[in-house]
Short mmCIF file of C-alpha atoms in Angstrom, two decimals:
data_model
loop_
_atom_site.label_atom_id
_atom_site.label_comp_id
_atom_site.label_asym_id
_atom_site.label_seq_id
_atom_site.Cartn_x
_atom_site.Cartn_y
_atom_site.Cartn_z
CA MET A 1 0.00 0.00 0.00
CA TRP A 2 2.80 2.44 0.81
CA ASN A 3 4.30 1.87 -2.67
CA TYR A 4 1.07 3.22 -4.15
CA ALA A 5 1.22 6.18 -1.79
CA LEU A 6 4.75 6.96 -2.98
CA LYS A 7 3.59 6.89 -6.61
CA VAL A 8 0.83 9.36 -5.77
CA LEU A 9 3.33 11.67 -4.08
CA SER A 10 5.78 11.49 -6.98
CA SER A 11 3.05 12.47 -9.46
CA MET A 12 2.17 15.64 -7.55
CA HIS A 13 3.39 19.08 -8.72
CA HIS A 14 4.27 20.63 -5.40
CA CYS A 15 5.78 23.89 -6.72
CA GLU A 16 4.87 27.48 -7.44
CA HIS A 17 4.12 28.91 -10.89
CA PHE A 18 5.28 32.45 -11.87
CA ASN A 19 3.55 34.28 -14.71
CA ILE A 20 5.55 37.09 -16.37
CA SER A 21 3.52 40.10 -17.51
CA ASP A 22 4.26 42.30 -20.54
CA THR A 23 2.94 45.29 -18.63
CA ASP A 24 5.42 47.55 -16.94
CA THR A 25 4.43 47.99 -13.30
CA ASP A 26 7.15 50.48 -12.40
CA LEU A 27 5.64 53.73 -11.16
CA GLY A 28 6.10 56.26 -13.98
CA ASN A 29 9.46 55.03 -15.16
CA ASN A 30 8.99 52.41 -17.87
CA ASN A 31 12.52 52.77 -19.18
CA LYS A 32 14.24 52.30 -15.83
CA TYR A 33 16.54 49.28 -15.81
CA THR A 34 15.90 46.86 -12.92
CA PRO A 35 16.80 43.22 -12.32
CA TRP A 36 13.15 42.35 -13.02
CA ASN A 37 13.07 44.43 -16.16
CA ARG A 38 16.10 43.33 -18.12
CA LYS A 39 13.98 43.02 -21.27
CA GLY A 40 11.47 45.71 -20.47
CA ARG A 41 9.05 43.41 -18.63
CA ASN A 42 8.05 43.24 -14.95
CA PRO A 43 6.57 40.25 -13.11
CA ARG A 44 2.88 40.04 -12.29
CA THR A 45 1.60 39.00 -8.88
CA THR A 46 2.80 35.47 -7.98
CA SER A 47 0.05 32.79 -7.83
CA THR A 48 0.07 29.23 -6.45
CA GLN A 49 -1.97 26.44 -7.95
CA ALA A 50 -3.89 24.86 -5.06
CA THR A 51 -4.80 21.18 -5.10
CA LEU A 52 -6.47 18.74 -2.76
CA PHE A 53 -3.03 17.64 -1.65
CA ASP A 54 -2.48 20.99 0.02
CA ILE A 55 -4.98 19.95 2.69
CA PRO A 56 -2.97 18.69 5.71
CA GLU A 57 -5.56 16.07 6.66
CA ILE A 58 -5.33 14.41 3.24
CA MET A 59 -1.53 14.40 3.31
CA ALA A 60 -1.52 12.95 6.84
CA GLU A 61 -3.75 10.12 5.63
CA ILE A 62 -1.38 9.38 2.73
CA PHE A 63 1.70 9.52 4.96
CA SER A 64 0.12 7.03 7.35
CA TYR A 65 0.64 4.30 4.72
CA LEU A 66 4.38 5.00 4.47
CA ASP A 67 7.01 3.41 6.69
CA GLU A 68 9.70 5.36 8.49
CA GLN A 69 12.33 4.66 5.86
CA ALA A 70 10.19 6.15 3.10
CA LEU A 71 9.48 9.21 5.22
CA ARG A 72 13.17 9.75 5.99
CA GLN A 73 14.46 9.21 2.45
CA SER A 74 11.70 10.78 0.35
CA VAL A 75 8.94 12.75 2.04
CA VAL A 76 10.90 15.03 4.37
CA LEU A 77 13.13 16.20 1.49
CA VAL A 78 10.26 17.67 -0.57
CA CYS A 79 9.36 20.76 1.43
CA ARG A 80 9.23 22.17 4.93
CA ASP A 81 5.50 21.49 5.33
CA TRP A 82 5.95 17.80 4.63
CA PHE A 83 8.93 17.71 6.96
CA LEU A 84 6.97 19.24 9.84
CA MET A 85 4.02 16.97 9.14
CA SER A 86 6.24 13.86 9.35
CA LEU A 87 8.27 15.03 12.32
CA PRO A 88 6.11 13.35 15.05
CA ARG A 89 6.87 9.96 13.51
CA LEU A 90 10.57 10.78 13.19
CA SER A 91 11.21 12.03 16.70
CA SER A 92 14.18 9.70 16.98
CA ARG A 93 16.82 8.98 14.36
CA GLU A 94 19.67 6.55 13.96
CA VAL A 95 23.30 7.26 13.14
CA VAL A 96 25.07 4.26 11.64
CA TRP A 97 28.84 3.89 11.60
CA ASP A 98 30.93 0.87 10.70
CA ASP A 99 34.55 0.16 9.84
CA THR A 100 33.88 0.11 6.10
CA ARG A 101 33.29 3.86 5.94
CA ALA A 102 36.12 6.29 5.25
CA ASN A 103 37.65 8.20 8.14
CA LYS A 104 36.93 11.51 6.41
CA GLU A 105 33.21 10.88 6.92
CA ILE A 106 33.50 10.86 10.68
CA ASP A 107 32.98 14.63 10.94
CA LYS A 108 29.76 14.34 8.97
CA VAL A 109 28.53 11.57 11.25
CA LEU A 110 29.45 13.43 14.43
CA VAL A 111 27.37 16.41 13.32
CA ARG A 112 24.32 14.17 13.16
CA LEU A 113 25.05 12.49 16.48
CA PRO A 114 23.27 14.92 18.87
CA GLY A 115 19.71 13.73 19.39
CA ALA A 116 20.26 10.37 17.72
CA CYS A 117 19.41 7.12 19.45
CA PHE A 118 19.41 3.38 18.92
CA GLU A 119 15.97 2.82 17.43
CA GLN A 120 15.60 -0.87 18.25
CA GLY A 121 16.82 -0.35 21.79
CA ARG A 122 14.41 2.54 22.28
CA ARG A 123 11.48 0.45 21.10
CA ARG A 124 12.44 -2.38 23.40
CA TYR A 125 12.69 0.03 26.32
CA VAL A 126 9.26 1.48 25.56
CA ARG A 127 7.80 -2.03 25.31
CA GLN A 128 9.27 -2.98 28.68
CA GLU A 129 7.90 0.18 30.25
CA GLN A 130 4.45 -0.67 28.90
CA ASP A 131 4.66 -4.19 30.30
CA LEU A 132 5.79 -2.85 33.65
CA HIS A 133 2.92 -0.35 33.74
CA ARG A 134 0.45 -3.11 32.90
CA TYR A 135 1.88 -5.31 35.63
CA ASN A 136 1.78 -2.52 38.23
CA SER A 137 -1.82 -1.74 37.36
CA LEU A 138 -2.79 -5.12 38.80
CA GLY A 139 -1.85 -4.00 42.30
CA GLY A 140 -4.44 -1.22 42.45
CA GLY A 141 -8.15 -1.55 43.06
CA ASN A 142 -8.90 -0.46 39.49
CA GLY A 143 -6.64 -3.01 37.79
CA VAL A 144 -7.51 -3.95 34.23
CA VAL A 145 -8.95 -7.48 34.15
CA PHE A 146 -10.66 -9.11 31.18
CA GLN A 147 -13.43 -11.25 32.61
CA ASN A 148 -14.95 -12.70 29.44
CA LEU A 149 -12.00 -13.85 27.32
CA GLN A 150 -11.92 -17.65 27.16
CA ARG A 151 -9.36 -18.46 24.44
CA LEU A 152 -5.90 -16.99 23.89
CA GLU A 153 -3.23 -17.87 21.31
CA LEU A 154 0.29 -16.47 21.63
CA GLY A 155 2.72 -16.94 18.75
CA GLY A 156 5.94 -15.56 17.30
CA ALA A 157 9.40 -14.71 18.58
CA ILE A 158 8.18 -13.94 22.08
CA ASP A 159 9.44 -14.76 25.54
CA LEU A 160 6.65 -16.95 26.89
CA GLY A 161 8.00 -16.60 30.41
CA LEU A 162 7.59 -12.81 30.34
CA ALA A 163 4.21 -13.06 28.61
CA THR A 164 2.81 -15.43 31.23
CA ARG A 165 4.01 -13.28 34.12
CA THR A 166 2.60 -10.01 32.79
CA LEU A 167 -0.41 -10.97 30.67
CA LEU A 168 -2.08 -14.03 32.15
CA PRO A 169 -2.92 -12.42 35.53
CA LEU A 170 -5.21 -10.15 33.50
CA LEU A 171 -7.08 -13.13 32.04
CA PRO A 172 -8.48 -15.26 34.89
CA SER A 173 -11.40 -16.46 32.75
CA LEU A 174 -9.26 -18.31 30.18
CA THR A 175 -10.27 -21.89 29.43
CA ILE A 176 -8.07 -22.50 26.35
CA LEU A 177 -4.44 -21.35 26.11
CA GLU A 178 -2.07 -21.98 23.19
CA MET A 179 1.52 -20.70 23.23
CA HIS A 180 3.84 -21.16 20.24
CA THR A 181 7.31 -19.65 20.00
CA HIS A 182 10.76 -20.17 18.51
CA ALA A 183 12.51 -18.12 21.18
CA ARG A 184 14.56 -19.83 23.87
CA CYS A 185 12.75 -19.32 27.16
CA SER A 186 11.56 -20.90 30.39
CA VAL A 187 7.90 -21.06 31.41
CA SER A 188 6.60 -21.53 34.94
CA MET A 189 3.56 -23.75 34.57
CA GLY A 190 2.70 -23.17 38.21
CA SER A 191 2.25 -19.46 37.51
CA VAL A 192 0.12 -20.24 34.45
CA LEU A 193 -2.22 -22.60 36.28
CA LEU A 194 -2.58 -20.36 39.31
CA ALA A 195 -3.27 -17.27 37.17
CA CYS A 196 -5.89 -19.14 35.10
CA PRO A 197 -7.74 -21.47 37.50
CA LEU A 198 -10.45 -22.26 34.90
CA LEU A 199 -8.01 -23.52 32.29
CA GLU A 200 -9.20 -26.70 30.54
CA GLN A 201 -6.82 -26.93 27.57
CA ILE A 202 -3.19 -25.89 27.35
CA HIS A 203 -0.84 -26.30 24.38
CA VAL A 204 2.81 -25.22 24.57
CA SER A 205 5.04 -25.72 21.54
CA SER A 206 8.35 -24.55 20.10
CA LEU A 207 9.53 -24.49 16.50
CA SER A 208 13.05 -25.45 17.56
CA PHE A 209 13.76 -28.62 19.50
CA GLY A 210 13.99 -28.13 23.26
CA ALA A 211 13.87 -24.31 23.11
CA VAL A 212 11.08 -24.05 25.69
CA GLU A 213 11.84 -25.39 29.14
CA LEU A 214 8.84 -25.89 31.39
CA ASN A 215 9.69 -25.11 34.98
CA TRP A 216 9.26 -28.26 37.06
CA LEU A 217 7.26 -26.27 39.62
CA TRP A 218 3.87 -26.90 38.04
CA ILE A 219 2.05 -26.32 41.33
CA PRO A 220 3.53 -24.93 44.55
CA PHE A 221 4.81 -27.88 46.55
CA ASP A 222 2.83 -27.00 49.68
CA HIS A 223 -0.33 -27.04 47.56
CA VAL A 224 0.41 -30.62 46.48
CA VAL A 225 1.18 -31.70 50.05
CA ASN A 226 -2.08 -30.20 51.30
CA ASN A 227 -3.95 -32.01 48.56
CA LEU A 228 -2.39 -35.37 49.49
CA ASN A 229 -3.04 -34.80 53.20
CA ASN A 230 -6.67 -33.97 52.46
CA ILE A 231 -7.13 -37.21 50.52
CA LYS A 232 -5.44 -39.21 53.27
CA GLU A 233 -7.72 -37.72 55.94
CA ASN A 234 -10.81 -38.60 53.92
CA MET A 235 -9.61 -42.18 53.51
CA ASP A 236 -8.94 -42.48 57.26
CA ARG A 237 -12.52 -41.36 57.91
CA GLY A 238 -13.86 -44.03 55.61
CA ASN A 239 -14.93 -41.66 52.82
CA ASN A 240 -13.50 -43.47 49.83
CA ASP A 241 -15.90 -42.19 47.20
CA GLU A 242 -14.54 -40.09 44.35
CA SER A 243 -16.30 -36.90 45.42
CA SER A 244 -14.73 -36.97 48.88
CA GLN A 245 -11.23 -37.52 47.44
CA ARG A 246 -11.46 -34.57 45.06
CA HIS A 247 -9.68 -31.59 46.54
CA PRO A 248 -11.56 -28.27 46.33
CA SER A 249 -8.55 -26.82 44.49
CA SER A 250 -8.40 -29.56 41.84
CA LEU A 251 -7.65 -28.25 38.37
CA PRO A 252 -10.26 -28.61 35.60
CA LEU A 253 -7.58 -29.41 33.00
CA ARG A 254 -8.76 -31.86 30.35
CA SER A 255 -6.05 -31.54 27.68
CA VAL A 256 -2.28 -30.98 27.98
CA VAL A 257 -0.12 -30.84 24.83
CA LEU A 258 3.63 -30.17 25.14
CA GLU A 259 5.58 -30.08 21.87
CA ASN A 260 9.36 -29.68 21.55
CA THR A 261 9.67 -28.90 25.25
CA SER A 262 11.61 -30.18 28.23
CA VAL A 263 9.92 -30.98 31.53
CA GLU A 264 10.77 -32.65 34.82
CA LEU A 265 8.80 -35.78 35.75
CA SER A 266 8.32 -34.48 39.30
CA GLY A 267 6.37 -31.53 37.92
CA LEU A 268 4.26 -33.83 35.78
CA ASN A 269 3.49 -35.92 38.88
CA SER A 270 2.25 -32.80 40.64
CA LEU A 271 0.02 -31.99 37.69
CA LEU A 272 -1.50 -35.48 37.45
CA SER A 273 -2.29 -35.48 41.16
CA LEU A 274 -4.55 -32.44 40.69
CA THR A 275 -6.20 -33.19 37.32
CA PRO A 276 -8.81 -35.93 37.82
CA ASP A 277 -10.60 -34.91 34.60
CA LEU A 278 -7.54 -35.15 32.33
CA GLN A 279 -8.45 -36.76 28.99
CA ASP A 280 -5.61 -35.89 26.57
CA LEU A 281 -1.89 -35.98 27.37
CA LYS A 282 0.56 -35.49 24.50
CA LEU A 283 4.31 -35.18 25.04
CA ILE A 284 5.65 -34.63 21.53
CA GLN A 285 9.44 -34.57 20.95
CA LEU A 286 10.21 -34.51 24.65
CA SER A 287 13.72 -33.58 25.75
CA ALA A 288 15.66 -33.61 29.00
CA PRO A 289 15.80 -30.35 30.99
CA ARG A 290 18.80 -28.10 30.28
CA THR A 291 19.26 -27.24 33.95
CA ASN A 292 19.50 -29.15 37.21
CA PRO A 293 16.80 -27.60 39.41
CA ILE A 294 16.68 -28.14 43.13
CA GLN A 295 13.57 -30.17 43.83
CA PRO A 296 11.84 -30.67 47.18
CA SER A 297 11.40 -34.31 48.10
CA ARG A 298 8.43 -35.86 49.87
CA ASP A 299 9.74 -34.85 53.29
CA GLY A 300 10.43 -31.29 52.14
CA SER A 301 14.22 -31.65 51.90
CA PRO A 302 15.87 -30.48 48.68
CA SER A 303 16.88 -32.99 46.06
CA SER A 304 18.84 -32.53 42.83
CA ASN A 305 17.87 -35.68 40.92
CA VAL A 306 17.25 -34.86 37.28
CA THR A 307 14.91 -36.99 35.24
CA ASN A 308 16.71 -39.43 32.96
CA ILE A 309 15.00 -39.14 29.60
CA ALA A 310 15.54 -42.86 28.95
CA THR A 311 13.54 -43.84 32.05
CA PHE A 312 10.94 -41.10 31.71
CA PHE A 313 8.24 -43.23 30.06
CA PRO A 314 8.29 -46.17 32.53
CA ARG A 315 8.05 -43.75 35.44
CA LEU A 316 5.31 -41.77 33.71
CA LYS A 317 3.37 -44.99 33.11
CA ASP A 318 3.60 -45.84 36.82
CA THR A 319 2.41 -42.34 37.69
CA LEU A 320 -0.66 -42.71 35.47
CA LYS A 321 -1.49 -46.04 37.12
CA ARG A 322 -0.97 -44.67 40.61
CA HIS A 323 -3.38 -41.81 40.00
CA LYS A 324 -5.78 -44.08 38.08
CA VAL A 325 -5.72 -41.84 35.01
CA THR A 326 -7.19 -43.38 31.86
CA LEU A 327 -6.84 -41.16 28.80
CA ASN A 328 -8.81 -40.75 25.61
CA SER A 329 -5.67 -39.73 23.72
CA PHE A 330 -2.01 -40.22 24.60
CA HIS A 331 1.22 -39.43 22.74
CA TYR A 332 4.83 -39.84 23.79
CA SER A 333 7.84 -39.37 21.50
CA LEU A 334 11.50 -38.41 21.75
CA ASP A 335 13.83 -36.75 19.29
CA ASN A 336 16.09 -39.02 17.18
CA GLU A 337 14.68 -42.14 18.80
CA ALA A 338 15.38 -45.52 17.22
CA LEU A 339 12.47 -47.19 15.45
CA PRO A 340 12.51 -50.43 17.51
CA THR A 341 12.28 -48.46 20.75
CA ALA A 342 9.40 -46.31 19.50
CA ALA A 343 7.56 -49.33 18.11
CA ALA A 344 7.97 -51.27 21.36
CA ARG A 345 6.66 -48.34 23.36
CA LEU A 346 3.62 -48.00 21.08
CA ASP A 347 2.87 -51.68 21.61
CA GLU A 348 3.25 -51.19 25.37
CA ILE A 349 0.87 -48.22 25.37
CA ILE A 350 -1.82 -50.39 23.79
CA ARG A 351 -1.09 -53.45 25.92
CA GLU A 352 -0.96 -51.59 29.26
CA GLY A 353 -4.27 -49.83 28.63
CA ILE A 354 -3.03 -46.27 29.07
CA CYS A 355 -5.87 -45.20 26.76
CA ARG A 356 -9.48 -46.30 27.06
CA PRO A 357 -10.42 -49.49 25.17
CA GLN A 358 -12.76 -47.54 22.88
CA ALA A 359 -10.49 -44.52 22.44
CA SER A 360 -11.35 -42.72 19.21
CA GLN A 361 -8.34 -40.37 19.05
CA TRP A 362 -4.82 -41.61 18.29
CA SER A 363 -1.60 -39.73 17.65
CA PHE A 364 1.60 -41.14 16.11
CA TRP A 365 5.10 -39.81 15.48
CA THR A 366 5.96 -39.95 11.75
CA GLN A 367 9.72 -40.43 12.11
CA ALA A 368 11.42 -43.08 9.92
CA ASP A 369 9.20 -46.13 9.24
CA LEU A 370 6.93 -45.74 12.25
CA PRO A 371 3.85 -44.77 10.15
CA SER A 372 3.83 -48.23 8.53
CA PHE A 373 4.08 -49.86 11.96
CA ALA A 374 1.34 -47.58 13.27
CA PHE A 375 -0.85 -48.54 10.32
CA GLN A 376 -0.44 -52.21 11.16
CA THR A 377 -1.26 -51.45 14.78
CA LEU A 378 -4.45 -49.65 13.76
CA ARG A 379 -5.55 -52.63 11.68
CA THR A 380 -4.73 -55.40 14.14
CA GLN A 381 -4.79 -54.09 17.73
CA ILE A 382 -7.07 -51.04 17.85
CA PRO A 383 -10.86 -51.38 17.47
CA ASN A 384 -12.40 -49.79 14.40
CA VAL A 385 -13.71 -46.79 16.33
CA VAL A 386 -10.99 -44.25 15.46
CA THR A 387 -12.44 -40.89 14.40
CA THR A 388 -9.34 -38.69 14.83
CA LEU A 389 -5.84 -39.63 13.66
CA GLU A 390 -2.89 -37.25 14.15
CA LEU A 391 0.49 -37.77 12.50
CA GLN A 392 3.00 -35.55 14.28
#
């Protein structure tokens, strides 16, 4: 669109027209020699041809389609009016210097230095100030809170950790949250789940393998301990029904999808202990955590055991059995995993009954020759009730 605006500007005749009169306007001295009367003629009154483009509002509308580079290189050089009109958008300017330029140009650059700034750094500073102001507004009684928004999708080169800390506290009514990024960051799932207590579906993915690390602290540890103590007290009283074992602070999560992320098994255990309604669990291209976090053990003492990615699935399977979680859809895959290992695990998933017998949703990893093995599994071991098939 701004290319069209530039063509419109280039076709305009933004200049003054002078008409020369044959009539001598000198008072009573027609033969007097003057700079305006070299050939016996004097100029008539100067006139300017007015057009619609002389209206500032119209020019401002046209300039709004131009980027800053076009304004700096073309528009501001036409006339003073256009320069003043574009000045609010050019309040800051950059001065570029590199070692390929001649030393004799340094004086020219230094003249332009006063008032210049690093444009990208200034924008980042302004963005941080806006985020800080938004975060501080939560502390007051008139904090901005969106009560009706139920679905949010975040995508791009963004820091999900910063976004969850500053944005999600404003959205307590969210039920569906999708976060996709290719930036390297760490996300505290505990902060996400506490900020959005109504969350039913969460999907976290990264375009690059292992770029997003999910903080193992899904739920504050004391919250998990209180939940376990509450269940134990109910069992001691003889109340073994499901309603009595459900903690008032149980999470309504029904679907958890983690793609190209790293997560600690201890955090996943905390999540499964508080999600009795979980139906879908998909760990796609799982990787080991990059760091070695200090984890509290059952007795509250710190522990530094990091999950071994090779033993993650057997321990996860035991966790699902311990919490009596039966899923409608389950996916587990690792990066650069050998085909025999992946095929054996798929057979184990079906044999151990991690999914319901009549599960209609299945998800497979399409690495190497696994699709052919998955096709054989669908034909021979899974009932013909599949309505949704995902090939990751």
